[in-house]
C-alpha positions as a printed NumPy array, in Angstrom:
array([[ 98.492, 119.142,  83.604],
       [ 99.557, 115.645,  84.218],
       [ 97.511, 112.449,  83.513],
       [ 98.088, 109.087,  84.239],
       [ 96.583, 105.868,  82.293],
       [ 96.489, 102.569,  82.452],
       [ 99.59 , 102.26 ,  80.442],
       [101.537, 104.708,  82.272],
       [100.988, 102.578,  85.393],
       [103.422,  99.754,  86.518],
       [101.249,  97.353,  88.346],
       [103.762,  94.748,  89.309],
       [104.448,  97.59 ,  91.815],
       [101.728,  96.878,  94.077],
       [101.537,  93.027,  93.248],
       [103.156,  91.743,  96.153],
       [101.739,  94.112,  99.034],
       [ 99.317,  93.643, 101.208],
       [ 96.659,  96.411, 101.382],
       [ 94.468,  97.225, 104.755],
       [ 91.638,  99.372, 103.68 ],
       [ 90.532, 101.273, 106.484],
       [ 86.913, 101.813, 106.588],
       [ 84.027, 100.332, 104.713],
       [ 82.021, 103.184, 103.98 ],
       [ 80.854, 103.987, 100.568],
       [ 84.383, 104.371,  98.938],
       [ 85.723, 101.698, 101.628],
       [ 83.863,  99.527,  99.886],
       [ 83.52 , 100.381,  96.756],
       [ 87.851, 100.663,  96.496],
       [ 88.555,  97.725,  98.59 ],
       [ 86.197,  95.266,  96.777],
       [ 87.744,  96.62 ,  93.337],
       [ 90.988,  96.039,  94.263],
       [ 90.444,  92.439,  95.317],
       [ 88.511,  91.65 ,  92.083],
       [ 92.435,  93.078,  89.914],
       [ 94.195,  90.66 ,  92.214],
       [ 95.455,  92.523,  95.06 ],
       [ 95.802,  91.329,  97.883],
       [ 93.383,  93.268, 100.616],
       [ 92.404,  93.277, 103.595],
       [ 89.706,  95.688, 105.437],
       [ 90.201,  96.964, 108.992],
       [ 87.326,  97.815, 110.892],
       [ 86.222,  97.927, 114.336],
       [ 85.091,  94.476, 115.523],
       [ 80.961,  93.819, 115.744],
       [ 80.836,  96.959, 113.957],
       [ 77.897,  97.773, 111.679],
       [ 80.   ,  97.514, 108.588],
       [ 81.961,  94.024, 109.928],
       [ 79.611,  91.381, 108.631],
       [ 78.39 ,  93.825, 105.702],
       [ 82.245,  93.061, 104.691],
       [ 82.654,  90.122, 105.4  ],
       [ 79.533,  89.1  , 103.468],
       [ 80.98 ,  90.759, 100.332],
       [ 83.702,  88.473, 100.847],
       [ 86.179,  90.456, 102.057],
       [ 89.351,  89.36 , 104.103],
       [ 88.584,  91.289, 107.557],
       [ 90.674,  91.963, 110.808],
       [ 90.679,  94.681, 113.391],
       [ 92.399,  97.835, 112.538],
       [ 95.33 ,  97.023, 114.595],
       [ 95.523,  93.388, 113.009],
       [ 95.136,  94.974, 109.756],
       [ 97.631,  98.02 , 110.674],
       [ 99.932,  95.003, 111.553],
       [100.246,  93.03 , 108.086],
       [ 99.82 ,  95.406, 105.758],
       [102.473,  97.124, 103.493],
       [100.558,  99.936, 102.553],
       [ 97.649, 101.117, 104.769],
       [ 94.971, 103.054, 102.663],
       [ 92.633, 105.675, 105.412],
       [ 89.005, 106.132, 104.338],
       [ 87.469, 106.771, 107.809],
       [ 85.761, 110.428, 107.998],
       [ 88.167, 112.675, 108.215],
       [ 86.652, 113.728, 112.004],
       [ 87.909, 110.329, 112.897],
       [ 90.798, 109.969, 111.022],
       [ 93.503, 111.496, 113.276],
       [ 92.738, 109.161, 116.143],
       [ 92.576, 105.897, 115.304],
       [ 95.582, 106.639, 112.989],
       [ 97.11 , 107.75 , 116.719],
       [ 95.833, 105.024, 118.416],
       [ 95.444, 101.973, 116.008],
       [ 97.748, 102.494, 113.622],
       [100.835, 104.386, 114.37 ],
       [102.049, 101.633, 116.56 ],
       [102.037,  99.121, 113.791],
       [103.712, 101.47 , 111.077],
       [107.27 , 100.485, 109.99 ],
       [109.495, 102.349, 107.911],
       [109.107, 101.485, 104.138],
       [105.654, 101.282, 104.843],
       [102.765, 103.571, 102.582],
       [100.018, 105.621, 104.414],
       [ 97.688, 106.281, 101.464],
       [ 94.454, 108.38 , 102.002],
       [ 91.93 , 110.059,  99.408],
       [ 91.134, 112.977, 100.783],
       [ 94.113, 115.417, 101.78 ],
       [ 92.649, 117.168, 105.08 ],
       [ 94.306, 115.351, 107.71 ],
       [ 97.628, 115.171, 106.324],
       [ 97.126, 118.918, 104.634],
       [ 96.4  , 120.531, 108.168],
       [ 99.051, 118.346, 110.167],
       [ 96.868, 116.383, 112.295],
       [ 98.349, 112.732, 110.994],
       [101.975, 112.763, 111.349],
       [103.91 , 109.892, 110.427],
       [107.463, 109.627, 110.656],
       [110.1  , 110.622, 107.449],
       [110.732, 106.87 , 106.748],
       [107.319, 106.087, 105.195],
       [105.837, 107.359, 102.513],
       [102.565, 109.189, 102.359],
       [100.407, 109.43 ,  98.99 ],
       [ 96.621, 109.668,  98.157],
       [ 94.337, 108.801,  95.204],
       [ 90.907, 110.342,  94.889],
       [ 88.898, 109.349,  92.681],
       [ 86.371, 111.821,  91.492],
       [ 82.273, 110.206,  92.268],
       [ 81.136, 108.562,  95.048],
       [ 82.113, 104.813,  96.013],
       [ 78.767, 103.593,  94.914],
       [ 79.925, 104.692,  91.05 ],
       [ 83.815, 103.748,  91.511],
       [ 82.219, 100.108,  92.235],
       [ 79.183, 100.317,  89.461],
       [ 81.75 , 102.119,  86.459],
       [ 85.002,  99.479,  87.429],
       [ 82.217,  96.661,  87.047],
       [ 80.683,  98.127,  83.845],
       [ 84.434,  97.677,  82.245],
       [ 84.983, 101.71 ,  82.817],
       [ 86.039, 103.974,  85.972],
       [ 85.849, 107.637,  86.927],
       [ 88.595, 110.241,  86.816],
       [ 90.66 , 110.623,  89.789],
       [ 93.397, 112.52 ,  91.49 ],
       [ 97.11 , 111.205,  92.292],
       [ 99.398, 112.931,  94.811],
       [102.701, 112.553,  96.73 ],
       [103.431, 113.994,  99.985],
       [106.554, 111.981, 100.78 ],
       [108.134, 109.457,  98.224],
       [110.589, 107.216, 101.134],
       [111.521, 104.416,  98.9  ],
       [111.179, 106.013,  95.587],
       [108.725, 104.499,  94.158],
       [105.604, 106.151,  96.021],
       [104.048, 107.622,  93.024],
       [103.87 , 104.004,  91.078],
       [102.352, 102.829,  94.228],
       [ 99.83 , 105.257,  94.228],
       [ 99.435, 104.986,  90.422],
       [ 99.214, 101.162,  91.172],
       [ 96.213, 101.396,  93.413],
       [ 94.459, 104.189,  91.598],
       [ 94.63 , 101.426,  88.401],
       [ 93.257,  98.474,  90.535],
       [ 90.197, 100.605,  91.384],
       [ 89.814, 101.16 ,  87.554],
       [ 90.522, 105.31 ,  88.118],
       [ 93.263, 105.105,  85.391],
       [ 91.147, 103.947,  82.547],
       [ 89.282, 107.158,  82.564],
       [ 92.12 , 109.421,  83.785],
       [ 94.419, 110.296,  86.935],
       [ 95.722, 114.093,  87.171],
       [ 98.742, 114.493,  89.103],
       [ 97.872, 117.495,  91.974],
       [ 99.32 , 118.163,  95.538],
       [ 97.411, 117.456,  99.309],
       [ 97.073, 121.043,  99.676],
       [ 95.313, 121.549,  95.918],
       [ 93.283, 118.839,  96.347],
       [ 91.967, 119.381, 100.084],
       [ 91.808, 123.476,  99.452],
       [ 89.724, 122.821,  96.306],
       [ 87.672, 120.05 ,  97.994],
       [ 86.219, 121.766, 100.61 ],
       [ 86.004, 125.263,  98.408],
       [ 83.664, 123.072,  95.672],
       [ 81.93 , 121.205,  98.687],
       [ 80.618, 124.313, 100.639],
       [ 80.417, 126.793,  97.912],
       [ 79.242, 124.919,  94.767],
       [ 78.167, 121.025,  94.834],
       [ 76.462, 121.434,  98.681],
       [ 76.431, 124.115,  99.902],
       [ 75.782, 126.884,  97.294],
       [ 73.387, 124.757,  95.508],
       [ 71.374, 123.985,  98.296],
       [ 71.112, 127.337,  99.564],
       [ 70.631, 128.592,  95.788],
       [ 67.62 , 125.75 ,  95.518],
       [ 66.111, 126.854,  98.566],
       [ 66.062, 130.195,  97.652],
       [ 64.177, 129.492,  94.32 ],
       [ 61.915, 127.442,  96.02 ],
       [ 60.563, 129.813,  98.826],
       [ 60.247, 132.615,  96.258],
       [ 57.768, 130.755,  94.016],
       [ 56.339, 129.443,  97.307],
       [ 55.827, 132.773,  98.68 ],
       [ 54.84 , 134.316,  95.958],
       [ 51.496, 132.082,  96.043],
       [ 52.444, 128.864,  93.684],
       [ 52.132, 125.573,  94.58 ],
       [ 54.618, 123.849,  96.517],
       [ 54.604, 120.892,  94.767],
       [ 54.88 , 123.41 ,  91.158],
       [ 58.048, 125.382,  92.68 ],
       [ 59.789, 121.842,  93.659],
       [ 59.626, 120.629,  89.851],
       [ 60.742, 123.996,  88.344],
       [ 63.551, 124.911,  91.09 ],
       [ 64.696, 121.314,  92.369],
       [ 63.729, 117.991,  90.707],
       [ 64.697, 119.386,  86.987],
       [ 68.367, 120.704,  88.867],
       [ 69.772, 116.641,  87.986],
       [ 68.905, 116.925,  84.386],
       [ 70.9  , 120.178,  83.758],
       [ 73.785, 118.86 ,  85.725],
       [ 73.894, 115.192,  83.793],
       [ 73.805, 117.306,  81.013],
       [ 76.606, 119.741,  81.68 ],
       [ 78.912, 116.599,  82.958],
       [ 78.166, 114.625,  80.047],
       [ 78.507, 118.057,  77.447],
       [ 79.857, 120.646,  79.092],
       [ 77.544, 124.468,  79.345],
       [ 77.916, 124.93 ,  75.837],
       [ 76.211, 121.396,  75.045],
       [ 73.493, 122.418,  77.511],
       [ 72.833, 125.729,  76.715],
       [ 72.467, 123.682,  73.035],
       [ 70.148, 121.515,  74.153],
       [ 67.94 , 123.51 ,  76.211],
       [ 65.15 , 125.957,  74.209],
       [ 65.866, 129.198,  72.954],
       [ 64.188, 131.094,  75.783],
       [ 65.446, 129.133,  78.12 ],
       [ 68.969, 129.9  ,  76.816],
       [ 68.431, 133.448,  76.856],
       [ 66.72 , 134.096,  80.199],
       [ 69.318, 132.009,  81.762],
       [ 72.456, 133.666,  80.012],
       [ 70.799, 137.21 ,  80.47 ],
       [ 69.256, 136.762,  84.068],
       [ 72.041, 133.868,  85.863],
       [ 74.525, 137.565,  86.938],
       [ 71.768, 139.206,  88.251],
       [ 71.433, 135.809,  90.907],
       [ 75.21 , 134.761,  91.47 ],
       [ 76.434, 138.829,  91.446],
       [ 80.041, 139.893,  92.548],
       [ 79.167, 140.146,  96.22 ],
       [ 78.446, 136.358,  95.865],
       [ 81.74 , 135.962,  94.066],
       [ 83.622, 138.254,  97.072],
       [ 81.946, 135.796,  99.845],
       [ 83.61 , 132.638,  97.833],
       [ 87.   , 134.43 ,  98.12 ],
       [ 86.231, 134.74 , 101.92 ],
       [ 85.451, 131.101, 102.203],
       [ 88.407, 129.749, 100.385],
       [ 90.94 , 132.635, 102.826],
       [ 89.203, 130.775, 105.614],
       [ 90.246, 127.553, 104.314],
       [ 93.438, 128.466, 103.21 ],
       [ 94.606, 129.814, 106.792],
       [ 92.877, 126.634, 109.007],
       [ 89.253, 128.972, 109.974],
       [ 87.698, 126.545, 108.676],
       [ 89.668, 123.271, 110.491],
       [ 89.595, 125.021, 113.707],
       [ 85.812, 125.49 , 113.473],
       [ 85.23 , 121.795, 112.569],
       [ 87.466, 120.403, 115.189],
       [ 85.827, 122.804, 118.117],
       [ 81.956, 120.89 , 116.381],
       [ 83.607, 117.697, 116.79 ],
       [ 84.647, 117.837, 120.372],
       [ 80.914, 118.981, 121.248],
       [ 79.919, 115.205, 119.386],
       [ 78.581, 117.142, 116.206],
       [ 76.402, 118.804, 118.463],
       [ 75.32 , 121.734, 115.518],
       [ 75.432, 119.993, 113.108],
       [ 72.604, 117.293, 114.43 ],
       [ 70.545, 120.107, 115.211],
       [ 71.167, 122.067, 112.034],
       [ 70.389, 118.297, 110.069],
       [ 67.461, 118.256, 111.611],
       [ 66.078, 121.323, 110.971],
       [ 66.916, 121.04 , 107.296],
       [ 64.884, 117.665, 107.534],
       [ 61.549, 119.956, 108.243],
       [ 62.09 , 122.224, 105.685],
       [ 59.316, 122.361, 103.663],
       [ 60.966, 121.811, 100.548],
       [ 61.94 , 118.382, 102.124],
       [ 58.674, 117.556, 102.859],
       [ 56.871, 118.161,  99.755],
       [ 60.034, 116.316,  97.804],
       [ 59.725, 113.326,  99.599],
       [ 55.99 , 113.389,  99.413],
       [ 56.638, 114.334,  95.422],
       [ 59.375, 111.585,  94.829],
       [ 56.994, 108.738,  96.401],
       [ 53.936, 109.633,  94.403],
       [ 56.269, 109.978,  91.662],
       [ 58.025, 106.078,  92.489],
       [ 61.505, 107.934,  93.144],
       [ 61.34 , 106.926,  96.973],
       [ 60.074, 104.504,  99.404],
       [ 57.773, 105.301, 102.016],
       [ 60.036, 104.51 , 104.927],
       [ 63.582, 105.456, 103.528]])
């Protein structure tokens, strides 16, 4: 394993280009707002009168149009959903790259799967970092950042990886850590932790715990504490002390039932099914199947948000977290 720090990073690197940040969703703005506050200079592209346009430009932010933004910049940093990504990189950007120029993303699908292309003359990098943009902006203001990931799909002028490394510092990633990995490691693992693991196995594994207590005649409100609410203070502390440190801190019984009951839940066919998922997104199932959803506008995926919406789990949560002050009434 390779990791970066701040003092493996040359910043001067990065000093004298100009940056568009594409996008000004949550790590839009939590990256391009960090940057400008080391010094760099940034700009944000967006689509003009769009929802996030003033939101930017009341942050302060230097903002153009993506093709004005495409235009000036040296290094042109993609954080549009990756649905999107592919055609306003066609479209908006492609006709203002020049060679010498960095395409920088944080998320490997597009370039992983070959739908963004550019030519052999640029070079073509990403830096993840690790949280949302909400904590890359609230850590990098605290004096701190989250981990992150660093990789290099083409180096054209040599010095791609200092680039990157440049950037990933100026969002504060490099004072907690940057691990060197590849597009395809990073956007294989991505999507097997997303649908597998941190959304969709837990959900699905919440649910589940939830409708048995449910249907076995407790009350709703009972099997959302015990199977859902509680689920953030066993994660905070496994991230903050690992399993060991949590099995430590939680009681005795709960230790045991948990160590002697957890492979009866999450068995081998469960295991076998994760192998499936990750051959699916190994060999582009899985890319196929999302592109065919987006050229119907999302159409199942409204209408399975929706019906996750009136689950009741959902409804007795949100009922539960605005008695409890957690929520607001109308959000």
């Amino acid at each position: 394993m390779k990791m970066y720090y701040d003092d493996d990073v040359d910043a001067e690197v990065v000093a004298d280009k100009t940056i568009a940040v594409i996008g000004y969703g949550s790590q839009g703005r939590g990256q391009s707002r960090n940057m400008a506050d080391s010094g760099l200079n940034v700009i944000v592209g967006l689509r003009e009168g769009g929802s996030s346009w003033q939101k930017a430009i009341d942050d302060g932010m230097n903002v153009k149009t993506i093709e004005e933004a495409a235009e000036a910049a040296d290094i042109i940093h993609i954080l549009l959903p990756d649905e999107t990504q592919e055609k306003v990189y066609k479209e908006q950007i492609a006709p203002y790259v020049e060679a010498g120029n960095t395409i920088s993303f944080s998320h490997g699908y597009n370039i992983h799967f070959g739908l963004i292309q550019p030519g052999e003359d640029v070079n073509i990098v990403m830096f993840a970092p690790k949280g949302p943009g909400s904590r890359v902006r609230t850590t990098y203001l605290e004096g701190f950042g989250i981990p992150g990931l660093v990789a290099i799909e083409q180096d054209a002028t040599g010095d791609a990886l200092q680039l990157a490394l440049g950037m990933a510092k100026a969002v504060g990633l490099t004072r907690a850590g940057v691990i060197e990995t590849t597009f395809k490691e990073e956007t294989e693992t991505d999507l097997f932790g997303e649908q597998t693991v941190l959304c969709g196995g837990l959900t699905a594994l919440i649910k589940a715990g939830f409708e048995t207590l449910v249907e076995a005649g407790y009350q709703p409100e009972i099997a959302y504490f015990e199977t859902c609410h509680e689920v953030k203070l066993i994660v905070d502390d496994i991230y903050e002390n690992g399993m060991a440190g949590m099995w430590h801190d939680v009681s005795n019984t709960a230790e045991y039932g948990g160590l002697t009951r957890g492979n009866r839940v999450i068995t081998d066919a469960t295991k076998a099914e994760m192998k499936a998922i990750l051959g699916e997104i190994q060999d582009g199932t899985f890319k196929k199947e999302f592109a065919d959803e987006n050229a119907t506008d999302a159409a199942n995926l409204k209408e399975m948000r929706a019906a996750e919406e009136r689950e009741t789990i959902e409804v007795v949560g949100k009922r539960l977290r605005i008695a409890c002050g957690l929520q607001k009434e109308d959000e």
